[in-house]
XYZ file of N, CA and C in Angstrom:
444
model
N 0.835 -1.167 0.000
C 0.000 0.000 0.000
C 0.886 1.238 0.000
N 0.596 2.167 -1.185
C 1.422 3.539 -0.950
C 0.738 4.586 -0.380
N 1.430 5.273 0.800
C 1.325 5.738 1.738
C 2.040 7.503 0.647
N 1.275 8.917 1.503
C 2.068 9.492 0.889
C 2.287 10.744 2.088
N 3.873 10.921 1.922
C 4.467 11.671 3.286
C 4.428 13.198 2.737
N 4.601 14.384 3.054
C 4.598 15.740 2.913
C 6.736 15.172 3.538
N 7.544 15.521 2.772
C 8.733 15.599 3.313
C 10.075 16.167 2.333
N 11.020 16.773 2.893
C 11.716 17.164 1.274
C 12.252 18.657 2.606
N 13.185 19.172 1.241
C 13.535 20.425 2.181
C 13.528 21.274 1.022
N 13.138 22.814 1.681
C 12.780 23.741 0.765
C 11.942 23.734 -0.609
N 12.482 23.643 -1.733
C 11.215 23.489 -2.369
C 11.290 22.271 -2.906
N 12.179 21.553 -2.264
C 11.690 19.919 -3.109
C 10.338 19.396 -2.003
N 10.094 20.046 -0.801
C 9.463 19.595 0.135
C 8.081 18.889 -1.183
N 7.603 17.398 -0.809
C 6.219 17.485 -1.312
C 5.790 16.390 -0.679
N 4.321 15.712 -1.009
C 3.465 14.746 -0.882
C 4.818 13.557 -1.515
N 5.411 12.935 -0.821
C 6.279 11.214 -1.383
C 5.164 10.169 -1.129
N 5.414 9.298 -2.418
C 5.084 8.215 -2.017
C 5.771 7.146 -1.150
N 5.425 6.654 -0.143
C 6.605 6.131 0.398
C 5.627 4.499 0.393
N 6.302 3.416 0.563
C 5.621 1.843 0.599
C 6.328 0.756 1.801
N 5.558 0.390 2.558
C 6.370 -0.672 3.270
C 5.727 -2.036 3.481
N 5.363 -2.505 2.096
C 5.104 -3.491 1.484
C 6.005 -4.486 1.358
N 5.593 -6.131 1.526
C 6.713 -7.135 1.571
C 7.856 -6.688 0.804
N 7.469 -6.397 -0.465
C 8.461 -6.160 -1.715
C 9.623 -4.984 -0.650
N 9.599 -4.189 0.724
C 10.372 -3.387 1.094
C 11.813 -4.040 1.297
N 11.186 -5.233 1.873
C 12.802 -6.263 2.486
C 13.687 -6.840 1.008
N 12.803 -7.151 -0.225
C 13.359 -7.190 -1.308
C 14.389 -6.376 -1.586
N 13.894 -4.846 -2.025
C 14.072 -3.370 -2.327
C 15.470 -3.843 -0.996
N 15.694 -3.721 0.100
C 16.104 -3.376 0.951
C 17.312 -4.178 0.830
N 17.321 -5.547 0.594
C 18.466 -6.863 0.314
C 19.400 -6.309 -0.743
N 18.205 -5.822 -1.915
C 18.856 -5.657 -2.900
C 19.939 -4.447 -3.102
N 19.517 -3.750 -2.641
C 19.995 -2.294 -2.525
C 21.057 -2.257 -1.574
N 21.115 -2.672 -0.685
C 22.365 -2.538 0.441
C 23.126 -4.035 0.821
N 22.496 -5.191 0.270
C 23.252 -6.621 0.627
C 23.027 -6.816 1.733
N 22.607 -5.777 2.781
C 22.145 -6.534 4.374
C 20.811 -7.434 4.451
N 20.579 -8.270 5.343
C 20.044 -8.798 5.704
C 18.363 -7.401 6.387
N 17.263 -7.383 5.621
C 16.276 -6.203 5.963
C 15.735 -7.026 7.517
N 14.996 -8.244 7.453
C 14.686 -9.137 8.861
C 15.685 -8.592 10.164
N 16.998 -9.118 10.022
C 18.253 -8.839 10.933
C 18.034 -7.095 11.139
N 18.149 -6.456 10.247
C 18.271 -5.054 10.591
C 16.999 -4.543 11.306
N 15.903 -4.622 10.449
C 14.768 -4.153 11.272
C 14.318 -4.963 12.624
N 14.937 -6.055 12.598
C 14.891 -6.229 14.667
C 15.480 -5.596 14.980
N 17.034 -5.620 14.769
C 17.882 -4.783 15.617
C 17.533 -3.112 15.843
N 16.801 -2.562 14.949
C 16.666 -1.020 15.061
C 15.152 -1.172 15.769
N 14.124 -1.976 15.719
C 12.837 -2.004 16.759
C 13.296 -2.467 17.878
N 14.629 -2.993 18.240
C 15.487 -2.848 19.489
C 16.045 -1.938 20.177
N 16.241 -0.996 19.137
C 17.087 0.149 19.631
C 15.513 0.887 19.803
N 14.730 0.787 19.260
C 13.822 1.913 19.627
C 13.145 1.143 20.882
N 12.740 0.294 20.924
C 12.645 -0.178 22.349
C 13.501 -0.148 23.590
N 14.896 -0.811 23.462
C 15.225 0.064 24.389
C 15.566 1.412 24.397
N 15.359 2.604 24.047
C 15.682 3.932 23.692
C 14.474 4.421 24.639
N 12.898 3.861 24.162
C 12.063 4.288 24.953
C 11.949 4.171 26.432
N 12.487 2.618 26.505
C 12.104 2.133 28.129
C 13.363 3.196 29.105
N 14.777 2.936 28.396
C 15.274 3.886 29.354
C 14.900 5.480 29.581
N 14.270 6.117 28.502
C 13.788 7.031 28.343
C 12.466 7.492 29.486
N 11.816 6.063 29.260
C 10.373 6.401 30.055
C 9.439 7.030 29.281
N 9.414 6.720 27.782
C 8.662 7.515 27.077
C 8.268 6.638 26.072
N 6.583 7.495 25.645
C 6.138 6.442 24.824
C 5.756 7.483 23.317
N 6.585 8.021 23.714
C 7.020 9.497 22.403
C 7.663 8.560 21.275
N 6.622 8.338 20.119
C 7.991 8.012 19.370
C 9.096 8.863 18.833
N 9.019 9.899 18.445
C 10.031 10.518 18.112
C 11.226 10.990 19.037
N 10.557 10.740 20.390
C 11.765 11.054 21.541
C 12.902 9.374 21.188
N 11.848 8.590 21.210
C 13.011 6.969 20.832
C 13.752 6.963 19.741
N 12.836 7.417 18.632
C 13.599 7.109 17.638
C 15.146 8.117 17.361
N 15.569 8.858 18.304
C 16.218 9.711 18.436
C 17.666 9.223 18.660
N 17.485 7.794 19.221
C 18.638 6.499 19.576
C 18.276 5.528 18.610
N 17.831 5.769 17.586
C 17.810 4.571 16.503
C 19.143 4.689 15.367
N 19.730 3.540 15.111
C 21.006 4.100 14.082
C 20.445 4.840 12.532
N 21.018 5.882 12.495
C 21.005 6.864 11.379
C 21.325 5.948 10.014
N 22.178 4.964 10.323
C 22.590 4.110 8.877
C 21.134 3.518 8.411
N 20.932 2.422 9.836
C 19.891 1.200 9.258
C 18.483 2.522 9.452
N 18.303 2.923 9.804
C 16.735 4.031 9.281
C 16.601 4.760 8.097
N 18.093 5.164 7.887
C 18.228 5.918 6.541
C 17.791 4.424 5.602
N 18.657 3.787 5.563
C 18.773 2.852 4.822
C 17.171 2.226 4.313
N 16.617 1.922 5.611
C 15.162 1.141 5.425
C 14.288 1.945 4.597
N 14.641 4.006 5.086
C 13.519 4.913 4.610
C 13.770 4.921 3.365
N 14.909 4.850 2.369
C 15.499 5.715 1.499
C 14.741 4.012 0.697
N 15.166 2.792 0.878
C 14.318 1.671 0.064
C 12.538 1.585 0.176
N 11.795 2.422 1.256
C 10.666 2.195 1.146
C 10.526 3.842 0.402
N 10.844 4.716 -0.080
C 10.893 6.124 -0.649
C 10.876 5.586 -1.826
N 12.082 4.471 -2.216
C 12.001 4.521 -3.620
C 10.904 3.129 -4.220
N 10.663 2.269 -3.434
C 9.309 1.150 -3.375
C 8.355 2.233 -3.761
N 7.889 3.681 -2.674
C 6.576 3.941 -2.806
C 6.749 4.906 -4.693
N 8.144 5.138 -4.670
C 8.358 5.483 -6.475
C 7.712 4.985 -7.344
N 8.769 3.551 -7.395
C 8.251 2.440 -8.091
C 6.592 2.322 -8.044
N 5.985 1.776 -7.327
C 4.917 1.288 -6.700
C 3.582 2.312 -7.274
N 4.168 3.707 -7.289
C 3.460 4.602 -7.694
C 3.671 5.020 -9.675
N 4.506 4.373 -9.720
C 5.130 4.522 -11.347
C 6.101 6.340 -11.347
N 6.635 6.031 -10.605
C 7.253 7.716 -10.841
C 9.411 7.028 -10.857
N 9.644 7.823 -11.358
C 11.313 7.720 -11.567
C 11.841 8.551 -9.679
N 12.346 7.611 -9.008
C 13.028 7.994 -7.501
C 13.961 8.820 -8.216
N 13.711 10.211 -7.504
C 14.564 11.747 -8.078
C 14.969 11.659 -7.051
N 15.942 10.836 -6.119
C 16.427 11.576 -4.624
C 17.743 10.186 -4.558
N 18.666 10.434 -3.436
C 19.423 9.696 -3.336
C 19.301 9.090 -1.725
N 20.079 8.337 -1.184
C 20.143 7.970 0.319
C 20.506 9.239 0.952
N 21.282 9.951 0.807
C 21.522 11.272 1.188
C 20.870 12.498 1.535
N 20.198 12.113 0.384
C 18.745 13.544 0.768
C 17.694 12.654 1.242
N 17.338 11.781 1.688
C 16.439 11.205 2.362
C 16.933 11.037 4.126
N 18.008 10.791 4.229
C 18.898 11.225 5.431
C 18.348 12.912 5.757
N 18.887 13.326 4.944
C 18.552 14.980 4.911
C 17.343 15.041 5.532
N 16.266 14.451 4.445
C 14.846 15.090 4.516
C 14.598 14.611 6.223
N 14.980 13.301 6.818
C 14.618 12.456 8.153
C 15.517 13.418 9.049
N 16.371 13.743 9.082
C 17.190 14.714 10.367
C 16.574 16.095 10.432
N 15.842 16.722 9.294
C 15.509 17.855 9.675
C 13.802 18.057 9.725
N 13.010 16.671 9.598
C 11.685 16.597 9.740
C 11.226 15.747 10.992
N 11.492 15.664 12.325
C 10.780 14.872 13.166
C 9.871 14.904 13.046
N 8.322 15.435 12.391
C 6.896 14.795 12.637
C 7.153 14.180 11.346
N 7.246 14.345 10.738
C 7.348 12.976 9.417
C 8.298 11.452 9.647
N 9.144 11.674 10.561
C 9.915 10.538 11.176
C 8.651 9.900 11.995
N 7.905 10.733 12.851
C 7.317 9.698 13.825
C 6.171 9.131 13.283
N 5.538 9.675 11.945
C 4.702 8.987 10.945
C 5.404 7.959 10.213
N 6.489 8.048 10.116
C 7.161 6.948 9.107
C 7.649 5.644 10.131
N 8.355 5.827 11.318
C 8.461 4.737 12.308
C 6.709 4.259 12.509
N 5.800 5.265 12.666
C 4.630 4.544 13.023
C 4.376 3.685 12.014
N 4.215 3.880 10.632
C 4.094 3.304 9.704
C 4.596 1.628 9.295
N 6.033 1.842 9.771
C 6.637 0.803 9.906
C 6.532 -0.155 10.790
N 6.396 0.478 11.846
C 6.193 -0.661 13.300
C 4.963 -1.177 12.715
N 3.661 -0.728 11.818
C 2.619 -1.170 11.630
C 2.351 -2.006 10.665
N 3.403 -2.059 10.018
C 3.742 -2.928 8.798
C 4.369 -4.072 9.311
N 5.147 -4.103 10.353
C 5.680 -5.528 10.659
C 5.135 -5.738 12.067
N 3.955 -5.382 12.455
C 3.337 -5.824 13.595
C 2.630 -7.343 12.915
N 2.431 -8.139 14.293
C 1.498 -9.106 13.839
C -0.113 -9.028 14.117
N -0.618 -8.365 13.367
C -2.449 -8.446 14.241
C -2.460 -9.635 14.985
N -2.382 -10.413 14.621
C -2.783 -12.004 15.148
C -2.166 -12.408 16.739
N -0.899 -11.902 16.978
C -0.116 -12.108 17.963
C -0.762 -11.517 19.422
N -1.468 -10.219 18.998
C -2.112 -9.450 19.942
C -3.385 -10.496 20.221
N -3.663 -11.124 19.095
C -5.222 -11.444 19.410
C -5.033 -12.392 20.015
N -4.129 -13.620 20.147
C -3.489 -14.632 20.740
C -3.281 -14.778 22.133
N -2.521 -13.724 22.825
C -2.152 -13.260 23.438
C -3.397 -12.443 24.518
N -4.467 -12.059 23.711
C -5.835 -11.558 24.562
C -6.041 -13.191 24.596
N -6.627 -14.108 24.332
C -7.293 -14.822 23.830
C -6.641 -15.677 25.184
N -5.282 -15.753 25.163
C -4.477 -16.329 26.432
C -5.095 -16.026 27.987
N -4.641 -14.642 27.711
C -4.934 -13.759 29.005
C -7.019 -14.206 29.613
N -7.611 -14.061 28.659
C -9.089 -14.441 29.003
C -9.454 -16.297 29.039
N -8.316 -16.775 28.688
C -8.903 -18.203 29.199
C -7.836 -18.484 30.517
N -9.345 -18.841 31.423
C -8.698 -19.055 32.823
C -8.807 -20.663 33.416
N -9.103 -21.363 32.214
C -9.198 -23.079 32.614
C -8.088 -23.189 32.975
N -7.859 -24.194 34.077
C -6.928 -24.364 34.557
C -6.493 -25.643 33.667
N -5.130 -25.890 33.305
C -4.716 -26.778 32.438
C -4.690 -28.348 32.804
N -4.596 -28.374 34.206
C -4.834 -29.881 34.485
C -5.274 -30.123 35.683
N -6.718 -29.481 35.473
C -7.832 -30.069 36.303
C -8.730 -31.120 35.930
N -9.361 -31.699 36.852
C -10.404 -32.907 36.194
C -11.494 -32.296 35.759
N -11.827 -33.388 34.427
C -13.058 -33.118 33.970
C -14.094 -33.384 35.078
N -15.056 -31.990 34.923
C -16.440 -32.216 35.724
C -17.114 -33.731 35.828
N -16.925 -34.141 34.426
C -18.145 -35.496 34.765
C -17.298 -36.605 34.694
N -15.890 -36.786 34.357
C -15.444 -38.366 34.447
C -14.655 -38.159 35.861
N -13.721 -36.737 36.536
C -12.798 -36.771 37.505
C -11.291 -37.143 36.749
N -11.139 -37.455 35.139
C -10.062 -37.622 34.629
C -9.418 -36.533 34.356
N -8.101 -36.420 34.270
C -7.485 -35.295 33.482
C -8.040 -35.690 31.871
């Protein structure tokens, strides 16, 4: 799904398409040879712990301890996905997308939101309720035989 950010500096500022669609970890392998899985734990690590020592549930205060390489890196392959994706020629480099992310924090904390929401699991949450509300005890006897 292309998503579209207001981001850019001076007058390149505009509406980007940006995408963080499976095809991102593709885009992402391909483009830098790292491992996208490996990296994006390690940086939803750093923003996790960034927050907890922080005490804050600000994202843009966390993402403030996230590495500049692997964020640039992830933003600058889902910038040019939401290109592609949208049929437009990526007019920007890793550099000015660095650029555009160091001097825009509310567009950073839309784009981490974005992302954390893209590799969340719906299902995991529902699992996890689903846990929490069953209170059978696991090895009690059945009511009518007295067997486990």
């Amino acid at each position: 799904m292309i998503h579209y950010i207001d981001i850019g500096q001076g007058e390149d500022r505009r509406a980007r398409p940006v995408s963080f669609d499976n095809a991102l970890a593709y885009e992402y392998e391909l483009t830098t040879g790292k491992s996208y899985l490996r990296d994006l734990t390690e940086l939803f690590s750093e923003l996790a712990g960034v927050a907890q020592t922080m005490n804050t549930d600000d994202v843009s205060t966390a993402a403030a301890g996230m590495s500049v390489v692997k964020f640039g890196d992830i933003m600058y392959c889902a910038f040019r996905l939401g290109a592609i994706e949208a049929r437009q020629t990526p007019d920007f480099t890793v550099y000015d997308v660095v650029n555009w992310l160091m001097a825009d924090t509310p567009a950073v904390t839309k784009l981490v939101d974005l992302l954390v929401n893209a590799n969340s699991d719906p299902g995991a949450e529902i699992d996890e309720e689903a846990k929490k509300k069953d209170t059978t005890p696991q090895n009690s006897p059945s009511a009518s035989t007295g067997n486990h």
